[in-house]
Coordinates of C-alpha atoms and ligand atoms in Angstrom, one line a residue:
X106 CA -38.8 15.1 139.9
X107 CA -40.0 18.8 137.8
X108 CA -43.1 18.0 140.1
X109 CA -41.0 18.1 143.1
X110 CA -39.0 20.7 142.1
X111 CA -41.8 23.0 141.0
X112 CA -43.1 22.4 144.9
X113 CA -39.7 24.0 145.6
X114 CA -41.1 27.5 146.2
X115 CA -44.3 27.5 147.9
X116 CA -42.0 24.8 150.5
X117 CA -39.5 27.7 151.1
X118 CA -42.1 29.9 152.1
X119 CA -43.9 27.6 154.4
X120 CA -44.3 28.2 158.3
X121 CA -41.7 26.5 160.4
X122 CA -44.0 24.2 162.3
X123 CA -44.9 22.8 159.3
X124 CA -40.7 22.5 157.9
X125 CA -40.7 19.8 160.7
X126 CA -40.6 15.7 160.5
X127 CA -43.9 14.9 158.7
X128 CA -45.2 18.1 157.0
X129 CA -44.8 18.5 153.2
X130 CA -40.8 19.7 153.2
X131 CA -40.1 16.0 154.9
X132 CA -42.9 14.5 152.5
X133 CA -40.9 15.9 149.8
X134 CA -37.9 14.9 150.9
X135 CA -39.1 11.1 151.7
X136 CA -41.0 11.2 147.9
X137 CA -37.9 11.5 145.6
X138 CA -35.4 8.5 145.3
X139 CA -32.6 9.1 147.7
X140 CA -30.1 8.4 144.4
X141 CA -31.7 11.3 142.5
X142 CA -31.6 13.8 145.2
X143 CA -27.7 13.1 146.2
X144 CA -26.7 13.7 142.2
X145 CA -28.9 16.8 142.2
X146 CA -27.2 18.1 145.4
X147 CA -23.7 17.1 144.2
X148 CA -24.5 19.2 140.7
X149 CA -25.3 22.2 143.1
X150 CA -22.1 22.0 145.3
X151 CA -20.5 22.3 141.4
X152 CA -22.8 24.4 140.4
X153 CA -21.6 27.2 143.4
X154 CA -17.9 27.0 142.1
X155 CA -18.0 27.0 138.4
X156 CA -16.1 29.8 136.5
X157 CA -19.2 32.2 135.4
X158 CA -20.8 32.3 138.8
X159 CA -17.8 32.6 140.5
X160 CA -16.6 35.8 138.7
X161 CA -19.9 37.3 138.9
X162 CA -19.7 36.7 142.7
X163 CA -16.3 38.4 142.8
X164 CA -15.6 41.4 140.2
X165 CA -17.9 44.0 139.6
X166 CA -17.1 47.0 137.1
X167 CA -18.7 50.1 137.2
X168 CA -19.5 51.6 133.8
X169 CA -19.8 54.9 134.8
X170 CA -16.9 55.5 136.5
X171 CA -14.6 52.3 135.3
X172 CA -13.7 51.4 138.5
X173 CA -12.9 47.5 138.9
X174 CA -14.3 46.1 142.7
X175 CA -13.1 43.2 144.2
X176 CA -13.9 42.5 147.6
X177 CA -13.1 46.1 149.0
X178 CA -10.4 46.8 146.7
X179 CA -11.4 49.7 143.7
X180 CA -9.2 49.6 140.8
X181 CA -9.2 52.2 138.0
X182 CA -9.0 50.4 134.1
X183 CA -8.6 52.8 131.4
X184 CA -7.1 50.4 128.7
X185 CA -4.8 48.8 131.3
X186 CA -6.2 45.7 131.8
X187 CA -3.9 42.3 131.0
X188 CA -4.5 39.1 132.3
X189 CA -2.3 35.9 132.4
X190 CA -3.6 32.4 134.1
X191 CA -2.8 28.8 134.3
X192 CA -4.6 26.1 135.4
X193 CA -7.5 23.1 135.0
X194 CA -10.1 25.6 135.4
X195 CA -9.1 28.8 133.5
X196 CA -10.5 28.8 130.3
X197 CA -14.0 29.2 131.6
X198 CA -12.4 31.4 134.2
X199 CA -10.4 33.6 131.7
X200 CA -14.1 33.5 129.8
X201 CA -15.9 34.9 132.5
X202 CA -13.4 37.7 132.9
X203 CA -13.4 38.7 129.4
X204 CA -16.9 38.3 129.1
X205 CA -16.9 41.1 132.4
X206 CA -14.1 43.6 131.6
X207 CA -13.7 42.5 127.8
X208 CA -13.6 46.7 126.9
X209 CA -10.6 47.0 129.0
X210 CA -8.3 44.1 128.3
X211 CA -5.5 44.5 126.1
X212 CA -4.0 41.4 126.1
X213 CA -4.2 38.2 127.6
X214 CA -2.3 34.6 127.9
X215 CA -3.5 31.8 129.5
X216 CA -1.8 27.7 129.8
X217 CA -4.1 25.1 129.7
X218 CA -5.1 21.5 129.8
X219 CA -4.1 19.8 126.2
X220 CA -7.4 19.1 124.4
X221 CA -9.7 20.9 126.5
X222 CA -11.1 23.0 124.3
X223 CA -12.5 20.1 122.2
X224 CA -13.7 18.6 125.5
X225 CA -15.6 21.5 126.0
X226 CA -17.3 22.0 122.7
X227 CA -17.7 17.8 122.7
X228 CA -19.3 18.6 125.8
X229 CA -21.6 21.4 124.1
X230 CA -19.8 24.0 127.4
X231 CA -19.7 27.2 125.1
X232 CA -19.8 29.0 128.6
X233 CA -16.2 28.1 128.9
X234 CA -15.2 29.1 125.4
X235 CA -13.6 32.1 124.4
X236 CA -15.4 34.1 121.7
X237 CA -13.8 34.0 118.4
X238 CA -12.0 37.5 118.6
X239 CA -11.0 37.0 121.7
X240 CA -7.8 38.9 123.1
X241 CA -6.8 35.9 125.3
X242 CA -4.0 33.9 123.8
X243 CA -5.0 30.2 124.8
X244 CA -1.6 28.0 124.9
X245 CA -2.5 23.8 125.5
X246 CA 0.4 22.0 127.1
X247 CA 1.0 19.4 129.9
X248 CA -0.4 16.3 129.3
X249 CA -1.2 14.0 132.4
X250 CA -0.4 16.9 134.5
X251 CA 3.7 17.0 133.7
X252 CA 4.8 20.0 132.7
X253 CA 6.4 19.6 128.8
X254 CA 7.5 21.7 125.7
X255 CA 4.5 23.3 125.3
X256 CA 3.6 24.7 129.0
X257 CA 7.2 25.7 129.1
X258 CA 6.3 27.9 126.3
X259 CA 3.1 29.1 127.4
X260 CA 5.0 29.8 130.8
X261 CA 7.7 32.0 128.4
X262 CA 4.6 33.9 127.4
X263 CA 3.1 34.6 130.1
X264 CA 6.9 35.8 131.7
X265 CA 7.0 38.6 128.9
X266 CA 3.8 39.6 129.4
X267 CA 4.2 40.2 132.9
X268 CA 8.1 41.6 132.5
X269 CA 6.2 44.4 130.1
X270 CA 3.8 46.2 132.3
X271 CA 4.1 49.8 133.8
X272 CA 3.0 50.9 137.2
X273 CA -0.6 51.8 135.1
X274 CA -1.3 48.6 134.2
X275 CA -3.8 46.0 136.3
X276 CA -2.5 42.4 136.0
X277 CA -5.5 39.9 136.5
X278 CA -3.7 36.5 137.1
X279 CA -6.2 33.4 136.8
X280 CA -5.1 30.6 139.0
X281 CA -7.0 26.9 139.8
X282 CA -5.4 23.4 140.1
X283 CA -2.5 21.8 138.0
X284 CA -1.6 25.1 137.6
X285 CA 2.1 24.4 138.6
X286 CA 2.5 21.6 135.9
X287 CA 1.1 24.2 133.3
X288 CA 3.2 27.1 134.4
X289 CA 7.1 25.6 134.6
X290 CA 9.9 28.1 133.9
X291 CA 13.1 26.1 135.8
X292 CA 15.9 28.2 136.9
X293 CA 18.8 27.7 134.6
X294 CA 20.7 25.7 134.3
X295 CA 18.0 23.2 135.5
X296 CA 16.1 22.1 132.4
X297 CA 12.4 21.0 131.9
X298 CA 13.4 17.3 131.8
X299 CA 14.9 17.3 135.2
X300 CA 12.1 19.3 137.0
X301 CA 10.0 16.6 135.5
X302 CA 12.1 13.9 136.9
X303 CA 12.5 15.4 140.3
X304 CA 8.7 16.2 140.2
X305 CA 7.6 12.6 139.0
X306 CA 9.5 10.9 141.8
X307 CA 8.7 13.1 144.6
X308 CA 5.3 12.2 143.7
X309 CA 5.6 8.6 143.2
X310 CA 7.4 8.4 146.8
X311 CA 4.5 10.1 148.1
X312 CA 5.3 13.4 148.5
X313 CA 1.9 15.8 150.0
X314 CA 1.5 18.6 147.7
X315 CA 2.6 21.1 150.4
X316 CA 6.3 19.0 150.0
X317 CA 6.4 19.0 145.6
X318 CA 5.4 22.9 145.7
X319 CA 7.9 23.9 148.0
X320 CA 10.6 22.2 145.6
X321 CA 8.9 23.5 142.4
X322 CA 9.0 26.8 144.1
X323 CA 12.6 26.7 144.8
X324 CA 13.5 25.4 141.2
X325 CA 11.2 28.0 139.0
X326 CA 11.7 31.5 137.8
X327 CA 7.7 32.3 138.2
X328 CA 6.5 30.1 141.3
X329 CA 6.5 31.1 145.0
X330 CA 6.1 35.1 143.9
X331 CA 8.2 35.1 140.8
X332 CA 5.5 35.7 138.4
X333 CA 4.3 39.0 140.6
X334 CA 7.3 39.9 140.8
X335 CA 8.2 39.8 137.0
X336 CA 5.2 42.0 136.7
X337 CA 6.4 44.8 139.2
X338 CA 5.6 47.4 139.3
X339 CA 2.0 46.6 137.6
X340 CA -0.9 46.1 140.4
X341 CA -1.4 42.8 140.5
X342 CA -4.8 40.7 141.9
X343 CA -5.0 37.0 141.6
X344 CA -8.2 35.0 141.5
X345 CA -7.6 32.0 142.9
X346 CA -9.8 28.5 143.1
X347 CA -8.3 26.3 145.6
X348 CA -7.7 22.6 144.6
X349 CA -6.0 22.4 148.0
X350 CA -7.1 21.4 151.6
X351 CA -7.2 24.5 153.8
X352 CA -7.2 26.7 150.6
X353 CA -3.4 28.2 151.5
X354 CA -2.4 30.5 149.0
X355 CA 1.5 29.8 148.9
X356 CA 0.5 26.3 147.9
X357 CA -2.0 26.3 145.1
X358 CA -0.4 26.5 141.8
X359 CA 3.0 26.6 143.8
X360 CA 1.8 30.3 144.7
X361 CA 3.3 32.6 141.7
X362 CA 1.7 35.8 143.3
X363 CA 2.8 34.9 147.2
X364 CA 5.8 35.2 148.2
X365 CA 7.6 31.9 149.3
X366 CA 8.2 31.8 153.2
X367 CA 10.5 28.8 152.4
X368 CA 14.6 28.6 152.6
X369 CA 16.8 25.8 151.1
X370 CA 17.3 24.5 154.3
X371 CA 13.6 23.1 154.0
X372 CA 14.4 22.2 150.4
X373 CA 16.9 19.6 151.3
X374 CA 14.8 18.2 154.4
X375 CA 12.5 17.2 151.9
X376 CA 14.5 15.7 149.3
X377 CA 16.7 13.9 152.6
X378 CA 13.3 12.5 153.6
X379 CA 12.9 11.1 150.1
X380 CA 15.9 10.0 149.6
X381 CA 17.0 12.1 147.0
X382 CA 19.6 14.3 148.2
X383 CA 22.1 12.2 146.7
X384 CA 21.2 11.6 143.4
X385 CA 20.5 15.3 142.8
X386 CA 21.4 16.6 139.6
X387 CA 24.3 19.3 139.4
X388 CA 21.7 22.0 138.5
X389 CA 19.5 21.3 141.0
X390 CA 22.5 21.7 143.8
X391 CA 23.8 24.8 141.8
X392 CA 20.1 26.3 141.9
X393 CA 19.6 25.5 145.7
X394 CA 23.1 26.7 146.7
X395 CA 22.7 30.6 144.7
X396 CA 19.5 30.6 146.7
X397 CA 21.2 30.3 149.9
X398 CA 23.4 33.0 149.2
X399 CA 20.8 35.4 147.6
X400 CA 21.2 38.6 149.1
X401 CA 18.0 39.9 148.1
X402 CA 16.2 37.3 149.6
X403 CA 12.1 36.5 148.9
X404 CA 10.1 38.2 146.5
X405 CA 7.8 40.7 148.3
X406 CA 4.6 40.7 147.2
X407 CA 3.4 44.6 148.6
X408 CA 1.5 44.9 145.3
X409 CA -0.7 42.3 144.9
X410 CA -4.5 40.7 146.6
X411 CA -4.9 37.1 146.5
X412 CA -8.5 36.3 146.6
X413 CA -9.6 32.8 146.8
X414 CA -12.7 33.1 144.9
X415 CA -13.9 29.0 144.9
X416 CA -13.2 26.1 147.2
X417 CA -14.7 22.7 148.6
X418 CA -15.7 24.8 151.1
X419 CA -18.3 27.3 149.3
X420 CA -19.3 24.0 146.9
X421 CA -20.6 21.9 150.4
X422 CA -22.3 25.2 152.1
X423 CA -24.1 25.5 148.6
X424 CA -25.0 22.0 148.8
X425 CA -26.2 22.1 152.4
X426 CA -28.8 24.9 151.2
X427 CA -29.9 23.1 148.8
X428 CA -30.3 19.9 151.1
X429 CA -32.2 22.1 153.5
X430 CA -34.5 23.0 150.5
X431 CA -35.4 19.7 149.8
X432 CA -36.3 19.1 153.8
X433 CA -33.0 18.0 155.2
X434 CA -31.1 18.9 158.5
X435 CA -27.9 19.3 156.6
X436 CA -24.2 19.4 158.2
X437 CA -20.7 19.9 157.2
X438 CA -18.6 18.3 158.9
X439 CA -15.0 19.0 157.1
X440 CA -14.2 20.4 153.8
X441 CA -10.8 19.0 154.7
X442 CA -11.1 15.1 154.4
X443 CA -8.0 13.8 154.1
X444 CA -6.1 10.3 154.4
X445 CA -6.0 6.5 152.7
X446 CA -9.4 6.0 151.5
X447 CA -10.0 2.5 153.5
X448 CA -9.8 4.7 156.8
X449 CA -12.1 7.1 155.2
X450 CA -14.5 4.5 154.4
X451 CA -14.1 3.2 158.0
X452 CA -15.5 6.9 159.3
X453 CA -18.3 7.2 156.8
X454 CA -19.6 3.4 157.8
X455 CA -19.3 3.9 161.9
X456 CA -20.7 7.6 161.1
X457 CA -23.6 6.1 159.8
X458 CA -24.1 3.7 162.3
X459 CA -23.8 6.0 165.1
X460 CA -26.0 8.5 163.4
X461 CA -28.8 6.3 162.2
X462 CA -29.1 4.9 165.6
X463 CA -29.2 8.7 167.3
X464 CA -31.6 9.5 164.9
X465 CA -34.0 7.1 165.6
X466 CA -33.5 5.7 168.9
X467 CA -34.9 7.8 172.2
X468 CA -31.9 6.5 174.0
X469 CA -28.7 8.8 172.5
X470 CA -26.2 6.4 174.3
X471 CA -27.4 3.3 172.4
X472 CA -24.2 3.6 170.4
X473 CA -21.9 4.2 173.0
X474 CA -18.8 1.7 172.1
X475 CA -19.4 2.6 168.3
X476 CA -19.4 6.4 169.2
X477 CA -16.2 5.7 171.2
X478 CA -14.8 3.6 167.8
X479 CA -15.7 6.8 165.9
X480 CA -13.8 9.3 167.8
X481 CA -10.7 7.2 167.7
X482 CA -11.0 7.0 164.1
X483 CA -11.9 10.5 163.8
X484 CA -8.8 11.6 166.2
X485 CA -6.2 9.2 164.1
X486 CA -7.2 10.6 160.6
X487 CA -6.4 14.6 161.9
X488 CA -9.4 16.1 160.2
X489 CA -9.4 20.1 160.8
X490 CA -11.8 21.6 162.0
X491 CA -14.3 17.8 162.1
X492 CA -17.7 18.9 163.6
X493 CA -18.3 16.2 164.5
X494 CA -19.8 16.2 167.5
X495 CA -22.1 19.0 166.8
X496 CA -23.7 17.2 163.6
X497 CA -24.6 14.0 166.2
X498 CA -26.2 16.4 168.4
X499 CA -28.2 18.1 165.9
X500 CA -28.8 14.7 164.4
X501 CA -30.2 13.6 167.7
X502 CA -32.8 16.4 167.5
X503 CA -33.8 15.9 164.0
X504 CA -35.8 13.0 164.3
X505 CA -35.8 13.4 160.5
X506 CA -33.7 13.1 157.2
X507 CA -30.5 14.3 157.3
X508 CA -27.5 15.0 155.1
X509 CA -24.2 15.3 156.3
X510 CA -21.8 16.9 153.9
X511 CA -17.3 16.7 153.8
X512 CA -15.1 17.5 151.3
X513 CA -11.5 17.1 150.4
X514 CA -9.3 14.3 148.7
X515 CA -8.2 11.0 150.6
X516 CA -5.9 9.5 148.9
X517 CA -5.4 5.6 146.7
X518 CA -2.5 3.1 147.7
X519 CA -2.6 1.8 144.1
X520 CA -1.5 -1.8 144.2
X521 CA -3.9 -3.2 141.5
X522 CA -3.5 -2.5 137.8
X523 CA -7.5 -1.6 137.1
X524 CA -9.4 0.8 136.1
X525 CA -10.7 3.4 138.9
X526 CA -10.7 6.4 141.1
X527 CA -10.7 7.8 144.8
X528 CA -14.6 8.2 144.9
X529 CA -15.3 5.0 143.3
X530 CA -13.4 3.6 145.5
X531 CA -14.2 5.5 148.1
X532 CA -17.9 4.7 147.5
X533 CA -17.3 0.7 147.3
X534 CA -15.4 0.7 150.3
X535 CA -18.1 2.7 152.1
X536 CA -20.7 0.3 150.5
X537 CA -18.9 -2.7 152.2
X538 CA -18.9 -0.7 155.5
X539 CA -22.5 0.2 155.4
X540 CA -23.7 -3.7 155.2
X541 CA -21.6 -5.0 157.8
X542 CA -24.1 -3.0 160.5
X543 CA -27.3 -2.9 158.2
X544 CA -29.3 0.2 160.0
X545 CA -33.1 -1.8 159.2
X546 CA -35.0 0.9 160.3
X547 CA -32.8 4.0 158.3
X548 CA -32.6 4.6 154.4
X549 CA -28.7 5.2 154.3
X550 CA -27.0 6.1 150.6
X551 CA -23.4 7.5 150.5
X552 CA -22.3 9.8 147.8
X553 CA -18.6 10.4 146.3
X554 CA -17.7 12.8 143.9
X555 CA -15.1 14.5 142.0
X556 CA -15.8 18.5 141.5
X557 CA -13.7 18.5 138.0
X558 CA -16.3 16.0 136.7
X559 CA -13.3 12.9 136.3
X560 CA -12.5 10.3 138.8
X561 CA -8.8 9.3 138.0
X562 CA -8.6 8.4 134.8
X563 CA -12.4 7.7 134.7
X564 CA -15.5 8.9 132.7
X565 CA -17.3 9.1 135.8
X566 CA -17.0 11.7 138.2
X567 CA -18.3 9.1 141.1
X568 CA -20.1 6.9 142.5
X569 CA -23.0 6.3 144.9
X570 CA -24.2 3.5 147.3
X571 CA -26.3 2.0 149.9
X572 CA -25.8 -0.4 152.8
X573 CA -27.8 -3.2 149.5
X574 CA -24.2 -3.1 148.0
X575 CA -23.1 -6.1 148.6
X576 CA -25.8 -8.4 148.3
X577 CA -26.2 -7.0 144.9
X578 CA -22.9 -7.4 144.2
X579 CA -22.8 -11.2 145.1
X580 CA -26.4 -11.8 143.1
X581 CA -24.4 -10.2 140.1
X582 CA -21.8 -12.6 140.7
X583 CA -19.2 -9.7 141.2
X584 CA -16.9 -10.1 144.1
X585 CA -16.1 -6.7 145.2
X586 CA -12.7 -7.8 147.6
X587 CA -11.4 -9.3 143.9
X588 CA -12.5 -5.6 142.4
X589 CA -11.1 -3.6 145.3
X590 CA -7.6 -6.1 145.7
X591 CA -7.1 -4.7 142.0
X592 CA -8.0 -1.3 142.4
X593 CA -11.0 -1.8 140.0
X594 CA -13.6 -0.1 141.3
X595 CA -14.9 1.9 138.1
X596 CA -15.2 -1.5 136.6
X597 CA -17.1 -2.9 139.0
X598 CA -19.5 -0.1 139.2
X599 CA -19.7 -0.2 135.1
X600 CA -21.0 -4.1 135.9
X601 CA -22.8 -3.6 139.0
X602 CA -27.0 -2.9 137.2
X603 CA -25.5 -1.7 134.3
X604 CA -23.7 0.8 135.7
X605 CA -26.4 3.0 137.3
X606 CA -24.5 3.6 140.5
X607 CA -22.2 6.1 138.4
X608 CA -22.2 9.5 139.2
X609 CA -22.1 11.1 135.5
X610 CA -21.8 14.8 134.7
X611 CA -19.0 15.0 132.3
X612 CA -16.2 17.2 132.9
X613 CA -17.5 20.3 134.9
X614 CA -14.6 23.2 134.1
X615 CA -13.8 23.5 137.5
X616 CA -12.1 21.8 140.3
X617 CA -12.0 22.3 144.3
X618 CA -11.5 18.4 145.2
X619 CA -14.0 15.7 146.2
X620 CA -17.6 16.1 147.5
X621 CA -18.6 13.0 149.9
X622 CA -22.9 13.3 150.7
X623 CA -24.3 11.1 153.4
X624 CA -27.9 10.9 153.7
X625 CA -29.9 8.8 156.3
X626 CA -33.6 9.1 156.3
X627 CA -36.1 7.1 158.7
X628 CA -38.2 4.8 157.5
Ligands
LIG146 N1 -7.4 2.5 139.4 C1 -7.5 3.4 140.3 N2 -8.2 3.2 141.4 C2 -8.4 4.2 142.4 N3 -7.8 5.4 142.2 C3 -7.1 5.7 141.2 C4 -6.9 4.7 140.2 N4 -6.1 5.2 139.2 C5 -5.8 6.5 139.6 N5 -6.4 6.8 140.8 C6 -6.3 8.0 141.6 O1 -6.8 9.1 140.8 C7 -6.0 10.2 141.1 C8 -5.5 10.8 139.8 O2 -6.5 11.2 139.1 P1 -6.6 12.6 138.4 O3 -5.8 12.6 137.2 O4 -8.1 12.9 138.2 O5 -5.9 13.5 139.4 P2 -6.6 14.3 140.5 O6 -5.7 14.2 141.7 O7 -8.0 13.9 140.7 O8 -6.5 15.7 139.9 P3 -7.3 16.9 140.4 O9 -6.5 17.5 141.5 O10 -7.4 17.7 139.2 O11 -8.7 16.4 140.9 C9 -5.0 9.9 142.1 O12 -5.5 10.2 143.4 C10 -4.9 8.4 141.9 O13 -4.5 7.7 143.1
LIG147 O1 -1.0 22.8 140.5 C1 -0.8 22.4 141.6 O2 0.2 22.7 142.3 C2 -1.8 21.6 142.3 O3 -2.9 21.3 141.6 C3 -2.2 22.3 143.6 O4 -2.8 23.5 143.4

């Protein structure tokens, strides 16, 4: 592998002719195991979005003149630098800022996962520590993602901060995923207990995140533009890495800097649709009904920039130059892969199929009634923006390996009481899929992987298989329909050759959603 890497340069520099099937990029790609390749491209995808590199990608401060540029906005710091933030991701994230404008910031509070500090120095990740001086107040609250006691205090923190600036001061606002459970500040007289309820079983009825935001945004003092407009008449710019599909600002974190295009009328379609209209508590109906009548309306958010700074999107195009380094014809086909991980698995298996046969075959309509299959399935799960079509065409002229890359989060019908994830499930299922049409002449491996390092309530961030899955499941004596019937799948792949199909990179500090890597090489 340091062999192959060390080739790394001299490839990049070689003459095209030579980048094609057969000269040494392919020979590189064709020498290192398949398995090794698709963990070192999933660690670049999380590579591209951790906090340092992100921040460095984003801010720049000149030291001269003490202007702050972001994207092609200048702000001036003189000692009016504070910065607030919530979320999975932001104590690496409020690192890297410190680390960058530490001479400016006066203050700082940020809400955070309980016990991830310790993770992170278990995990030897001083990068994501704060320095021992550090301004930044660090507050640990809201355990398995509820918001409790102690986020409700950070969240009370954070408020004042906010509530004190001047029109001098710069408010730097750190957002990433979970970032709504770890900021919660309920309109009175709704209290922390029944936003949890509410919360709890909105989400246990299925509720899309879009759906639980908009009701968290009604119900809080600081989501859906409150917290910018607590800090009015303070600049304010929010760096934002998106744990949501399609990256939409009002939604991630429940949108504290955007203001909230919803109205109580969409409030009460939700909770009708749910069937929890009727049971609402008396605060919650007092809370919705003052909103109606609010004569002033929405926050207005004139004085802040939202800048997404990370998403799936960034993590796969880093991950499809890196495949292209090591001698791939890399695609994306969606950062945006959504829906009940069985159909998912259905895609990636037919995908395969109808890919390894292009790729190999002379005859591109050899797979005609699978490619029909595949744009059915394609059509019924709604993917945005799927390029499909495009990556079978260019997979037709490659005549060579190829990765094709997607992103997003499908989602688990938990019926089982075992031990497991989306992407080992994901993976299993796509494991099954790939044997039922074994492709004899194609090397196929699928690759699934959580960005934040932790599948579910997992050690593993993943999993990765081949179309071999089966068979050495069964000469293991592990039936994977048993596994799968119980939602088991991080067991199974703790069993299955002593666990080396587990993707393992401990928990990364950052989070922008699943990374699936499909790679089909010719024989
Ligand atoms: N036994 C299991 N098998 C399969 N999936 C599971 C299992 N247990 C939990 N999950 C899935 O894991 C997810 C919850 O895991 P986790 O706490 O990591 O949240 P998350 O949605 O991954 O959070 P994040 O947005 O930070 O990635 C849910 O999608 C849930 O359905
Ligand atoms: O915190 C949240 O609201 C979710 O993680 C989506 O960003």
């Amino acid at each position: 592998m340091a062999a192959a890497l060390q080739f790394l340069p001299r490839v990049a520099r070689a003459p095209l002719r030579s980048l094609l099937w057969g000269g040494p990029v392919a020979r590189l790609a064709s020498g290192m195991a398949l398995a090794e390749q698709a963990q070192q491209l999933f660690k670049s995808a999380v590579g591209a979005v951790l906090p340092g590199p992100m921040l460095h990608r984003t801010l720049s401060l000149d030291p001269g003149s003490k202007q702050l540029k972001i994207r092609d906005r200048s702000f001036q710091l003189q000692q009016n630098l504070y910065l607030v933030g919530f979320g999975k991701a932001v104590l690496g994230m409020a690192t890297a800022a410190e680390e960058l404008l530490g001479q400016h910031l006066v203050q700082g509070v940020i809400s955070v996962p309980k016990g991830i500090r310790a993770a992170m120095e278990r995990a030897g990740k001083q990068e994501m520590l704060l320095k021992p001086h550090s301004r930044v107040q660090v507050f640990e609250g809201a355990e398995d993602n509820l918001p409790d006691r102690d986020s409700l205090r950070a969240a009370l923190a954070i408020q004042q901060l906010a509530e004190g600036l001047t029109a001098d001061d710069l408010l730097l606002v750190l957002i990433s995923g979970g970032g709504s459970a770890l900021l919660p500040a309920p309109i009175p007289p709704v209290t922390l207990e029944e936003k949890q309820t509410l919360t709890k079983l909105l989400a246990a009825r299925g509720a899309t995140i879009q759906e639980l935001n908009t009701i968290r945004k009604a119900l809080s003092q600081l989501k859906g533009g409150g917290l910018a407009q607590a800090a009015y008449p303070a600049q304010v710019v929010s760096l934002i890495l998106s744990d949501v599909v399609g990256d939409p600002v009002e939604v991630i974190a429940s949108g504290p800097t955007v203001a909230s295009a919803h109205n109580v009328q969409d409030c009460l379609h939700i909770l009708n649709h749910y069937g929890l209209r009727a049971a609402l508590p008396r605060s919650v109906k007092t809370v919705l009904a003052r909103a109606d009548s609010d004569p002033y309306g929405p926050h207005t958010c004139g004085h802040v920039l939202n800048v997404i700074i990370g998403s799936n999107a960034l993590a796969l195009a880093e991950a499809q130059r890196q495949a292209e380094v090591l001698g791939y014809r890399a695609l994306v086909l969606s950062a945006a892969m959504e829906g009940d991980v069985k159909s998912v698995a259905q895609f990636y298996g037919l995908l395969a199929q109808v890919a390894g046969t292009r790729l190999t075959s002379s005859i591109a309509g050899a797979s005609v009634e699978e490619h029909a299959k595949l744009q059915e399935l394609a059509a019924e799960l709604q993917i945005p923006d799927l390029q499909l079509e495009e990556a079978l065409e260019a997979v037709a002229e490659a005549r060579g390996p190829v990765c094709l890359l997607a992103g997003g989060e499908p989602t688990v019908q938990l019926q089982g009481s075992g031990k497991g994830g989306r992407n080992q499930e994901l993976a299993m299922c796509v494991g099954a899929e790939l044997g039922r049409w074994p492709l004899g002449h194609v090397e196929v491996l699928f690759l699934s992987g959580g960005t934040d390092g932790q599948d579910g309530p997992t050690e593993a961030a993943g999993a990765w298989v081949m179309p071999e899955l089966a068979s050495q499941a069964a000469a293991e004596g592990l039936d994977m329909a048993t596994f799968l019937a119980h939602n088991d799948s991080h067991s199974f792949f703790c069993r299955l050759q002593g666990g080396t199909h587990l993707l393992h990179t401990g928990l990364t500090g950052t989070n922008v959603m699943d990374v699936h890597l499909l790679f089909l090489r010719p024989r």
